[in-house]
mmCIF file of C-alpha atoms in Angstrom:
data_model
loop_
_atom_site.group_PDB
_atom_site.id
_atom_site.type_symbol
_atom_site.label_atom_id
_atom_site.label_comp_id
_atom_site.label_asym_id
_atom_site.label_seq_id
_atom_site.Cartn_x
_atom_site.Cartn_y
_atom_site.Cartn_z
ATOM 1 C CA MET A 1 -90.990 21.829 -21.269
ATOM 2 C CA LEU A 2 -89.841 20.222 -18.022
ATOM 3 C CA ASN A 3 -86.952 18.488 -19.786
ATOM 4 C CA ILE A 4 -85.768 21.784 -21.245
ATOM 5 C CA ARG A 5 -85.861 23.387 -17.816
ATOM 6 C CA ASN A 6 -83.942 20.460 -16.298
ATOM 7 C CA LYS A 7 -81.314 20.733 -19.001
ATOM 8 C CA ARG A 8 -80.870 24.428 -18.254
ATOM 9 C CA VAL A 9 -80.517 23.729 -14.549
ATOM 10 C CA HIS A 10 -78.024 20.959 -15.296
ATOM 11 C CA ARG A 11 -75.975 23.267 -17.531
ATOM 12 C CA LEU A 12 -76.044 25.988 -14.894
ATOM 13 C CA CYS A 13 -74.829 23.499 -12.286
ATOM 14 C CA ASN A 14 -72.006 22.427 -14.604
ATOM 15 C CA VAL A 15 -70.999 26.042 -15.157
ATOM 16 C CA ILE A 16 -71.004 26.703 -11.395
ATOM 17 C CA VAL A 17 -68.899 23.581 -10.754
ATOM 18 C CA ILE A 18 -66.394 24.548 -13.476
ATOM 19 C CA LEU A 19 -66.156 28.133 -12.174
ATOM 20 C CA SER A 20 -65.718 26.824 -8.620
ATOM 21 C CA VAL A 21 -62.895 24.519 -9.722
ATOM 22 C CA ILE A 22 -61.195 27.365 -11.629
ATOM 23 C CA LEU A 23 -61.560 29.662 -8.608
ATOM 24 C CA ALA A 24 -60.146 26.963 -6.308
ATOM 25 C CA ILE A 25 -57.143 26.444 -8.620
ATOM 26 C CA ILE A 26 -56.482 30.192 -8.807
ATOM 27 C CA THR A 27 -56.745 30.469 -5.015
ATOM 28 C CA LEU A 28 -54.364 27.530 -4.544
ATOM 29 C CA LEU A 29 -51.816 28.966 -6.986
ATOM 30 C CA PHE A 30 -52.041 32.381 -5.332
ATOM 31 C CA TYR A 31 -51.565 30.837 -1.888
ATOM 32 C CA ARG A 32 -48.500 28.877 -3.044
ATOM 33 C CA GLN A 33 -47.072 32.014 -4.646
ATOM 34 C CA LEU A 34 -47.813 33.968 -1.470
ATOM 35 C CA ASN A 35 -45.957 31.481 0.737
ATOM 36 C CA LYS A 36 -43.046 31.359 -1.695
ATOM 37 C CA HIS A 37 -42.364 35.092 -1.529
ATOM 38 C CA MET A 38 -43.559 35.884 1.981
ATOM 39 C CA SER A 39 -40.355 34.743 3.726
ATOM 40 C CA GLU A 40 -38.169 36.593 1.234
ATOM 41 C CA ILE A 41 -40.069 39.868 1.634
ATOM 42 C CA CYS A 42 -40.189 39.537 5.430
ATOM 43 C CA GLU A 43 -36.434 38.944 5.526
ATOM 44 C CA TYR A 44 -35.849 42.004 3.355
ATOM 45 C CA LYS A 45 -38.031 44.212 5.572
ATOM 46 C CA GLY A 46 -36.384 42.794 8.696
ATOM 47 C CA ARG A 47 -32.882 43.502 7.401
ATOM 48 C CA GLU A 48 -33.896 46.969 6.243
ATOM 49 C CA THR A 49 -35.385 47.805 9.644
ATOM 50 C CA ALA A 50 -32.415 46.377 11.578
ATOM 51 C CA THR A 51 -29.910 48.304 9.446
ATOM 52 C CA GLU A 52 -31.846 51.528 9.971
ATOM 53 C CA ILE A 53 -31.996 51.029 13.754
ATOM 54 C CA ILE A 54 -28.287 50.126 14.024
ATOM 55 C CA THR A 55 -27.126 53.004 11.808
ATOM 56 C CA THR A 56 -29.251 55.488 13.745
ATOM 57 C CA ALA A 57 -27.858 54.211 17.065
ATOM 58 C CA ILE A 58 -24.233 54.418 15.866
ATOM 59 C CA ASN A 59 -24.624 57.929 14.445
ATOM 60 C CA SER A 60 -26.419 59.099 17.586
ATOM 61 C CA GLU A 61 -23.672 57.793 19.855
ATOM 62 C CA LEU A 62 -20.801 59.154 17.724
ATOM 63 C CA GLU A 63 -22.436 62.584 17.542
ATOM 64 C CA LYS A 64 -23.037 62.689 21.297
ATOM 65 C CA GLU A 65 -19.348 62.822 22.234
ATOM 66 C CA ALA A 66 -15.849 62.459 20.783
ATOM 67 C CA PHE A 67 -14.387 59.011 21.426
ATOM 68 C CA ASN A 68 -10.655 58.346 21.479
ATOM 69 C CA PHE A 69 -10.461 54.706 20.405
ATOM 70 C CA ILE A 70 -6.669 54.447 19.907
ATOM 71 C CA ASN A 71 -3.553 55.900 21.528
ATOM 72 C CA ILE A 72 -0.465 56.435 19.366
ATOM 73 C CA ILE A 73 2.726 56.514 21.449
ATOM 74 C CA ARG A 74 5.798 58.080 19.837
ATOM 75 C CA ASN A 75 9.487 58.029 20.757
ATOM 76 C CA ASN A 76 11.669 60.659 19.067
ATOM 77 C CA ASN A 77 8.934 61.226 16.470
ATOM 78 C CA GLU A 78 8.870 57.507 15.691
ATOM 79 C CA ILE A 79 5.814 55.427 16.501
ATOM 80 C CA SER A 80 6.810 53.057 19.275
ATOM 81 C CA SER A 81 3.375 51.542 19.881
ATOM 82 C CA ILE A 82 -0.296 51.806 19.077
ATOM 83 C CA GLU A 83 -2.687 50.892 21.829
ATOM 84 C CA THR A 84 -6.400 50.316 21.628
ATOM 85 C CA ASN A 85 -8.238 52.379 24.214
ATOM 86 C CA GLN A 86 -10.289 49.494 25.544
ATOM 87 C CA ASN A 87 -12.175 51.586 28.093
ATOM 88 C CA GLU A 88 -13.491 53.869 25.365
ATOM 89 C CA ILE A 89 -14.388 50.939 23.135
ATOM 90 C CA ASN A 90 -16.208 49.155 25.951
ATOM 91 C CA LYS A 91 -18.068 52.337 26.829
ATOM 92 C CA PHE A 92 -19.152 52.837 23.232
ATOM 93 C CA GLN A 93 -20.040 49.169 22.780
ATOM 94 C CA ASN A 94 -22.165 48.986 25.924
ATOM 95 C CA GLU A 95 -24.053 52.158 25.082
ATOM 96 C CA LEU A 96 -24.571 50.972 21.528
ATOM 97 C CA GLN A 97 -26.043 47.683 22.736
ATOM 98 C CA ARG A 98 -28.367 49.560 25.072
ATOM 99 C CA LEU A 99 -29.591 51.908 22.348
ATOM 100 C CA ILE A 100 -30.207 49.101 19.850
ATOM 101 C CA ASN A 101 -32.026 46.893 22.355
ATOM 102 C CA ASN A 102 -34.233 49.780 23.479
ATOM 103 C CA SER A 103 -35.006 50.733 19.879
ATOM 104 C CA PHE A 104 -36.167 47.207 19.100
ATOM 105 C CA LYS A 105 -38.320 47.151 22.240
ATOM 106 C CA ASP A 106 -40.072 50.300 21.017
ATOM 107 C CA TYR A 107 -40.356 48.881 17.506
ATOM 108 C CA GLU A 108 -42.025 45.669 18.681
ATOM 109 C CA ASN A 109 -45.144 47.687 19.556
ATOM 110 C CA LYS A 110 -45.497 48.819 15.947
ATOM 111 C CA ASN A 111 -46.899 46.949 12.966
ATOM 112 C CA MET A 112 -45.543 47.120 9.429
ATOM 113 C CA ASN A 113 -48.352 46.930 6.900
ATOM 114 C CA LEU A 114 -47.776 45.516 3.431
ATOM 115 C CA PRO A 115 -50.415 45.012 0.710
ATOM 116 C CA LEU A 116 -51.352 41.388 0.124
ATOM 117 C CA GLY A 117 -50.529 41.817 -3.573
ATOM 118 C CA THR A 118 -46.960 42.851 -2.705
ATOM 119 C CA LEU A 119 -46.507 39.793 -0.493
ATOM 120 C CA SER A 120 -47.700 37.588 -3.349
ATOM 121 C CA GLY A 121 -44.626 38.474 -5.402
ATOM 122 C CA ILE A 122 -46.793 38.973 -8.496
ATOM 123 C CA ASN A 123 -45.866 42.261 -10.166
ATOM 124 C CA LEU A 124 -49.388 42.785 -11.462
ATOM 125 C CA PHE A 125 -50.752 42.792 -7.905
ATOM 126 C CA SER A 126 -47.925 44.803 -6.315
ATOM 127 C CA GLY A 127 -49.239 47.552 -4.051
ATOM 128 C CA ARG A 128 -52.792 46.247 -4.227
ATOM 129 C CA GLY A 129 -55.110 44.375 -1.933
ATOM 130 C CA PRO A 130 -55.742 44.559 1.809
ATOM 131 C CA ASP A 131 -52.855 45.328 4.166
ATOM 132 C CA ILE A 132 -51.219 42.467 6.053
ATOM 133 C CA SER A 133 -49.531 43.288 9.374
ATOM 134 C CA ILE A 134 -45.955 42.173 10.037
ATOM 135 C CA GLN A 135 -44.489 42.319 13.539
ATOM 136 C CA LEU A 136 -40.750 42.190 14.185
ATOM 137 C CA HIS A 137 -39.524 40.670 17.442
ATOM 138 C CA GLN A 138 -35.917 40.597 18.632
ATOM 139 C CA VAL A 139 -34.713 37.152 19.691
ATOM 140 C CA GLY A 140 -32.131 37.533 22.459
ATOM 141 C CA ALA A 141 -29.787 40.470 22.992
ATOM 142 C CA VAL A 142 -27.782 42.150 20.266
ATOM 143 C CA ASP A 143 -24.227 40.791 19.890
ATOM 144 C CA VAL A 144 -21.430 43.325 19.272
ATOM 145 C CA VAL A 145 -17.805 42.374 18.510
ATOM 146 C CA THR A 146 -14.984 44.848 17.824
ATOM 147 C CA LYS A 147 -12.687 44.382 14.810
ATOM 148 C CA SER A 148 -9.735 46.459 13.610
ATOM 149 C CA GLU A 149 -7.843 46.694 10.330
ATOM 150 C CA PHE A 150 -4.718 48.340 8.887
ATOM 151 C CA THR A 151 -4.426 49.316 5.210
ATOM 152 C CA SER A 152 -1.885 51.339 3.280
ATOM 153 C CA ALA A 153 -2.911 54.965 2.718
ATOM 154 C CA GLY A 154 0.084 56.168 0.720
ATOM 155 C CA ILE A 155 3.804 56.743 1.274
ATOM 156 C CA ASN A 156 4.637 56.323 4.968
ATOM 157 C CA GLN A 157 0.942 56.458 5.846
ATOM 158 C CA THR A 158 -1.326 53.781 7.266
ATOM 159 C CA LYS A 159 -5.084 53.825 7.647
ATOM 160 C CA HIS A 160 -6.452 52.264 10.811
ATOM 161 C CA LYS A 161 -10.126 51.306 10.953
ATOM 162 C CA ILE A 162 -12.266 50.016 13.795
ATOM 163 C CA TYR A 163 -15.478 48.158 13.046
ATOM 164 C CA MET A 164 -18.299 46.897 15.174
ATOM 165 C CA ASN A 165 -19.593 43.550 13.959
ATOM 166 C CA ILE A 166 -23.237 43.627 15.049
ATOM 167 C CA LYS A 167 -25.462 40.578 14.968
ATOM 168 C CA ILE A 168 -29.186 40.518 15.687
ATOM 169 C CA GLU A 169 -31.641 37.655 15.472
ATOM 170 C CA LEU A 170 -35.213 38.588 14.607
ATOM 171 C CA SER A 171 -38.524 36.894 14.060
ATOM 172 C CA ALA A 172 -40.980 38.358 11.539
ATOM 173 C CA ILE A 173 -44.483 37.320 12.546
ATOM 174 C CA LEU A 174 -47.439 37.338 10.160
ATOM 175 C CA PRO A 175 -51.022 36.222 10.842
ATOM 176 C CA THR A 176 -50.379 32.704 9.496
ATOM 177 C CA THR A 177 -46.622 32.150 9.682
ATOM 178 C CA SER A 178 -43.280 33.460 10.977
ATOM 179 C CA THR A 179 -39.789 33.853 9.527
ATOM 180 C CA ASP A 180 -36.480 33.761 11.426
ATOM 181 C CA ILE A 181 -33.971 36.394 10.327
ATOM 182 C CA GLU A 182 -30.305 36.844 11.251
ATOM 183 C CA VAL A 183 -28.702 40.201 10.501
ATOM 184 C CA ALA A 184 -24.902 40.410 10.831
ATOM 185 C CA ASP A 185 -22.816 43.235 9.348
ATOM 186 C CA ASP A 186 -19.688 45.296 9.985
ATOM 187 C CA TYR A 187 -20.139 48.993 10.786
ATOM 188 C CA LEU A 188 -17.239 51.445 10.632
ATOM 189 C CA ILE A 189 -16.960 53.550 13.805
ATOM 190 C CA SER A 190 -13.431 54.948 13.543
ATOM 191 C CA GLU A 191 -10.922 55.742 10.802
ATOM 192 C CA THR A 192 -7.488 57.211 11.534
ATOM 193 C CA ILE A 193 -4.617 58.116 9.198
ATOM 194 C CA ILE A 194 -1.319 57.319 10.913
ATOM 195 C CA VAL A 195 1.780 59.067 9.566
ATOM 196 C CA GLY A 196 4.903 56.988 10.173
ATOM 197 C CA ASN A 197 5.858 53.331 10.229
ATOM 198 C CA VAL A 198 3.427 51.157 12.125
ATOM 199 C CA PRO A 199 5.123 48.582 14.395
ATOM 200 C CA ASN A 200 4.936 45.162 12.769
ATOM 201 C CA ALA A 201 4.122 43.416 16.027
ATOM 202 C CA TYR A 202 0.944 45.431 16.442
ATOM 203 C CA LEU A 203 0.065 45.144 12.758
ATOM 204 C CA ASN A 204 0.370 41.356 12.805
ATOM 205 C CA SER A 205 -1.647 40.934 15.985
ATOM 206 C CA GLU A 206 -4.493 43.269 15.013
ATOM 207 C CA LYS A 207 -4.899 42.838 11.294
ATOM 208 C CA THR A 208 -8.028 40.864 10.330
#
């Protein structure tokens, strides 16, 4: 009778050991999968948030007042020169930097919550599990560089565009790790149709 009981206990111990090993393997695989996709998802959320903040700042500034970014000087109805209104551009650029930096300062006090299953990258677990907090922190000040471009817009017409190349470095911080993110994109702030021949000297010096 004692031998039978010992055998049952031994079998139960074997079952517990096997289940523990299986559970440990599943946990290890899940953890590896979690780390594999965590950086990718954090980068996506960081880029999405940065784009939203930048776009909102640009639209807010453009709606606030009318900016005159270029001056077209004519002589006898012919375009003699096209000048960039640097004061207006600097004014817009400085205000844009201020708005973006302030928006990120406000955003740093907020947490983004994502389900653990979503961070795992496993479709079956997407949207499930406890929420994991992600904090976005801006690293350094936003960098804004002005670019301009000329393209043909039809017979005797030229389209002039001004872009702001905006670069932001972020750090997405999770409870166990962090991911560095760099967001750099061009944003159109001005588009003008110029009727007449554009001076080649200006076109060659400004075209990018």
